[in-house]
Short mmCIF file of C-alpha atoms in Angstrom, two decimals:
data_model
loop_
_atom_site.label_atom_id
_atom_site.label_comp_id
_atom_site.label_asym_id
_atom_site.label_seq_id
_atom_site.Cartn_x
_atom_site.Cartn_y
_atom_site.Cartn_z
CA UNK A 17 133.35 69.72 101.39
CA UNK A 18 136.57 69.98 99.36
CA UNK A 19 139.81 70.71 101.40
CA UNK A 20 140.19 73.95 98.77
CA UNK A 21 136.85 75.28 99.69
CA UNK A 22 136.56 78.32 102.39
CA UNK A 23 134.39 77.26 105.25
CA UNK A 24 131.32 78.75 105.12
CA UNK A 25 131.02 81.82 107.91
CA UNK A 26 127.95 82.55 109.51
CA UNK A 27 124.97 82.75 107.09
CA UNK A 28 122.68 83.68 109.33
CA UNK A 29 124.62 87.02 110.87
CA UNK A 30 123.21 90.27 109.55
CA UNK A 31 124.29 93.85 110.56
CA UNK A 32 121.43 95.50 112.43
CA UNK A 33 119.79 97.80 110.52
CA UNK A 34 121.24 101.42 110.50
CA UNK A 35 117.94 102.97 112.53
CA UNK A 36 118.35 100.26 115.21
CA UNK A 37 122.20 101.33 115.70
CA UNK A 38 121.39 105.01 115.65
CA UNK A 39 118.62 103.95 118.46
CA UNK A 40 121.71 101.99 120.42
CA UNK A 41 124.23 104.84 119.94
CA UNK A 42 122.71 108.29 119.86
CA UNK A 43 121.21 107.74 123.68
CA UNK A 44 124.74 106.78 125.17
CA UNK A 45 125.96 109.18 123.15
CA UNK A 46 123.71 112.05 124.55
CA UNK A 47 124.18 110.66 128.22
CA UNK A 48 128.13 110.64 127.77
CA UNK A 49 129.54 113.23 125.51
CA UNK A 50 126.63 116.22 125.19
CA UNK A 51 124.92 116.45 128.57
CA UNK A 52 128.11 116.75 130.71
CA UNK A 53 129.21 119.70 128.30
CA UNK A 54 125.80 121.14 129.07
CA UNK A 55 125.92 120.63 132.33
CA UNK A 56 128.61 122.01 133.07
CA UNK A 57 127.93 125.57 130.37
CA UNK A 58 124.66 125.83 133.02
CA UNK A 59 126.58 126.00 136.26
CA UNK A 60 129.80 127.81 134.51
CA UNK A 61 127.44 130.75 133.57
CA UNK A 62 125.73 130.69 136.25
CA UNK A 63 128.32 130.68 139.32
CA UNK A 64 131.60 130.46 137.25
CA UNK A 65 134.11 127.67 137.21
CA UNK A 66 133.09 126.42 140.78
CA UNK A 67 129.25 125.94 139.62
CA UNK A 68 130.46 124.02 136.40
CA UNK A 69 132.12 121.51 138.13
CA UNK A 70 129.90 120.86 140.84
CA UNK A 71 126.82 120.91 137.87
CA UNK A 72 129.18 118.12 135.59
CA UNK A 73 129.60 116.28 138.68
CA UNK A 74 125.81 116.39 140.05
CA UNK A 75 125.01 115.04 136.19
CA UNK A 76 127.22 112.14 136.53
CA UNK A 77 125.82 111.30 140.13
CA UNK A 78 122.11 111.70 139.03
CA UNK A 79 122.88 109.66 136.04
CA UNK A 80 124.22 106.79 138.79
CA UNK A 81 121.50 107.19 140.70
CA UNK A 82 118.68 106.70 138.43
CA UNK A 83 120.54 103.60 137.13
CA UNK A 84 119.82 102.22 140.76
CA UNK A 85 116.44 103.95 140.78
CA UNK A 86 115.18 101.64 138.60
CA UNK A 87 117.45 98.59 140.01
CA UNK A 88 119.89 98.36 136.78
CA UNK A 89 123.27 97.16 137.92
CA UNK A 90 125.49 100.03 137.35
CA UNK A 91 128.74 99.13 134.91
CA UNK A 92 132.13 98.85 136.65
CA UNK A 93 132.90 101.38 134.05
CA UNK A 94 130.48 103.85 135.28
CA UNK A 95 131.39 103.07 139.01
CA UNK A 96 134.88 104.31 137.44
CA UNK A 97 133.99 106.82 135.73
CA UNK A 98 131.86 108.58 139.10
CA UNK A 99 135.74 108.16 141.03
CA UNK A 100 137.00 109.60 138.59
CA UNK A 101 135.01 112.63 138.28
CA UNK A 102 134.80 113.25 142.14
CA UNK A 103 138.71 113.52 142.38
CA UNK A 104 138.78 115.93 139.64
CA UNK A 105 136.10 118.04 140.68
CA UNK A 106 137.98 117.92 143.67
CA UNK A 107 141.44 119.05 142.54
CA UNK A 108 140.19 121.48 140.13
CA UNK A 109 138.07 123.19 142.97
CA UNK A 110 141.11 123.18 145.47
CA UNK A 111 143.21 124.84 142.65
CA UNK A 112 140.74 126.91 141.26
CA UNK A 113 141.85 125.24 137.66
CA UNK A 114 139.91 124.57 134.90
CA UNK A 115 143.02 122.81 132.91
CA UNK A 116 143.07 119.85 135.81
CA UNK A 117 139.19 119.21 135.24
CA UNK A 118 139.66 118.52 130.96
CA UNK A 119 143.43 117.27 131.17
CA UNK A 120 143.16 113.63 132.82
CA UNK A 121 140.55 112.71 130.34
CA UNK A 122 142.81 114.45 127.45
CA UNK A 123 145.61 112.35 128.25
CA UNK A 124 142.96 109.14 128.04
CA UNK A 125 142.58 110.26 124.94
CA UNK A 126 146.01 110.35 123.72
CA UNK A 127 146.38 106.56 125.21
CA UNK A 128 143.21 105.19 123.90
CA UNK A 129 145.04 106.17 120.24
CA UNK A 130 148.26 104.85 121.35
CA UNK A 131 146.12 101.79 121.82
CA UNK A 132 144.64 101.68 118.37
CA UNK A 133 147.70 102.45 116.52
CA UNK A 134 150.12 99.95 118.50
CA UNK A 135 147.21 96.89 118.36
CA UNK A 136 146.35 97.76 114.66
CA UNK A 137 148.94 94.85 113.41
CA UNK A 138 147.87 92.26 115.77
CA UNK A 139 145.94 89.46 115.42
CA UNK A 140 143.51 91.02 117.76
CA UNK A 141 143.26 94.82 117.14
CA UNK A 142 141.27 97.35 119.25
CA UNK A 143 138.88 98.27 116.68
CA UNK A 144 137.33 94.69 116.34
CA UNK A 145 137.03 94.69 119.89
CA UNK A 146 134.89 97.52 120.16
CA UNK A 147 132.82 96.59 116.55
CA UNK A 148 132.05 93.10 118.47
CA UNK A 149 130.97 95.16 121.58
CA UNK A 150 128.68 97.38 119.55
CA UNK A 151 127.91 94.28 117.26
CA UNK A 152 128.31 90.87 118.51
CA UNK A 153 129.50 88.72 115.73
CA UNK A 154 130.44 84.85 115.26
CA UNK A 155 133.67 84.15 115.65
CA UNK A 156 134.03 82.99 111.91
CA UNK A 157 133.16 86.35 110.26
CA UNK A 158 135.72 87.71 112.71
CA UNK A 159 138.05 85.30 111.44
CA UNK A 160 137.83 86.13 107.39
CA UNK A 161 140.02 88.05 105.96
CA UNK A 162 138.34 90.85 104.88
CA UNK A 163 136.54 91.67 108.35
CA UNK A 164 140.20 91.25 109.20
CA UNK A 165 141.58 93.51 106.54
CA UNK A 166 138.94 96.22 107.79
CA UNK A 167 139.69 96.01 111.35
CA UNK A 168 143.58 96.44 111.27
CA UNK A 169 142.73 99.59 108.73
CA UNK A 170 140.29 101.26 111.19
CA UNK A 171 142.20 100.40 113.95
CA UNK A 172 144.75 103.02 112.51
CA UNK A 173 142.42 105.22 111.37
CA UNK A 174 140.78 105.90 114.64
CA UNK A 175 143.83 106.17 116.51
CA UNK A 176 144.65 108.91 114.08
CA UNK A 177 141.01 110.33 114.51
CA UNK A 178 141.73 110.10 118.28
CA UNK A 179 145.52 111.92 118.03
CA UNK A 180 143.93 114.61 116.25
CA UNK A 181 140.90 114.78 118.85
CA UNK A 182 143.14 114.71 121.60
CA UNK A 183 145.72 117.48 120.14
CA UNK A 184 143.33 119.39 119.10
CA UNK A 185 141.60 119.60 122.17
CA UNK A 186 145.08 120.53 124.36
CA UNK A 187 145.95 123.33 122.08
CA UNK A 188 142.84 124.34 122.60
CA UNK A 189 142.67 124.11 126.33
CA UNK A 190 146.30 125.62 127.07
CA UNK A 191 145.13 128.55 124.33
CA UNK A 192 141.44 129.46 124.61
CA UNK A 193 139.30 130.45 127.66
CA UNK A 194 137.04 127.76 129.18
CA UNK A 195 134.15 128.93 127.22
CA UNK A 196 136.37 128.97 123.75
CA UNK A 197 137.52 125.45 123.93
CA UNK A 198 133.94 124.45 125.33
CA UNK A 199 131.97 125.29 122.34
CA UNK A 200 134.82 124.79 119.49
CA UNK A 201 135.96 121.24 121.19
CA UNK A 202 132.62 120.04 121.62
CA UNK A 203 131.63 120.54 117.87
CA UNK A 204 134.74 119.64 116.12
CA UNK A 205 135.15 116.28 118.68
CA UNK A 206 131.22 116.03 117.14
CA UNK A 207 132.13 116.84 113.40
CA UNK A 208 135.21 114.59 113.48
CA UNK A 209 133.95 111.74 115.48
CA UNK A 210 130.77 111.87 113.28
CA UNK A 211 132.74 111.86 109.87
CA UNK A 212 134.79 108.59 111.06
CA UNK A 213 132.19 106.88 112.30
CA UNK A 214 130.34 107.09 109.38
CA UNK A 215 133.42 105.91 107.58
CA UNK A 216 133.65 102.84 109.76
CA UNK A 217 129.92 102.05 109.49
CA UNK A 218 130.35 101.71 105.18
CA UNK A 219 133.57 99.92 105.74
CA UNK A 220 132.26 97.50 107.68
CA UNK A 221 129.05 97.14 105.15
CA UNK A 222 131.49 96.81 102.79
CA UNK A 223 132.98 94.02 104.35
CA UNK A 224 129.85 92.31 104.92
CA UNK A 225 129.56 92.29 101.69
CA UNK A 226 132.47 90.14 100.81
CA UNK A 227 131.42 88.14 102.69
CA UNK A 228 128.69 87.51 100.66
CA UNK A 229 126.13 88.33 103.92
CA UNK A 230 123.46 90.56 103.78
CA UNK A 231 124.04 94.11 105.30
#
């Protein structure tokens, strides 16, 4: 092969098709953004703020324990995420707060775009960490240029997306009563989180296709 031609990338990679993503995603999605909300709407209207949080929390548990039901090795992430609930739960119920129970994961929020916006001129941005997480990909269609070209621009867009989720969501929770910032955060987080990552899924068909791959 002549020194002046590109080396060839991965021939054989293909992007799942968009049914078998939707199949990967919409489940984890369910399990992590809806069914808390709903949750914790059940035990809020049922016994008030102390039933919502002990409802959000009993989700997360039962969602632990039917991991280990049927002997799946629960994530460190998850193991994290149960901590972190319980010490919430636990705060907000000693202070009677709702604004302690939404804030810590607000302020995650507000780092995880810090994180996308500072890493977005790296060699190694955060948004091509989390495409190769949700679609492993050879390290040579990593590599050329226009994967890299569309990871540095949706690194900044979603931690844009995620500064406008995050203020969004505090004005909403230092503004609006817990029911209020329930229902309008949980469908605009949907509506905007939706929008990008429908954005991101034709970019990165897009990029496939210079590539020359099929999508």
């Amino acid at each position: 092969m002549s020194v002046l031609e590109a080396p060839p990338v991965a021939a054989s990679f293909t992007m799942p098709a968009l049914p078998a993503l939707l199949r990967h995603a919409l489940p984890r999605a369910i399990e992590s953004m809806f069914m808390p909300v709903i949750a914790f709407w059940a035990g809020f209207f049922l016994a008030g703020l102390a039933g919502g949080l002990v409802t959000g929390l009993m989700w997360v548990y039962g969602c632990a324990a039917w991991r280990l039901f049927r002997r799946t090795a629960l994530p460190g992430m998850v193991i994290l995420a149960v901590v972190a609930i319980t010490a919430r739960t636990a705060f907000s119920l000693a202070a009677d707060s709702a604004v302690l129970y939404f804030l810590p994961p607000l302020a995650g929020v507000f780092c995880v775009s810090l994180v996308f916006l500072a890493t977005a001129p790296t060699r190694r941005p955060l948004a091509r960490r989390v495409a190769c997480d949700l679609v492993p990909m050879p390290e040579g269609v990593q590599e050329h240029p226009a994967m890299r070209r569309f990871f540095r621009r949706h690194s900044v867009m979603w931690g844009c997306v995620q500064l406008a989720n995050a203020s969004l969501s505090l004005w909403l929770l230092l503004s609006q009563p817990v029911e209020g910032f329930l229902l309008v955060r949980t469908c605009a987080v949907a509506v905007l989180l939706s929008c990008a990552g429908l954005v991101s899924l034709l970019g990165f068909r897009r990029a496939l296709r210079a590539l020359q791959l099929r999508p």
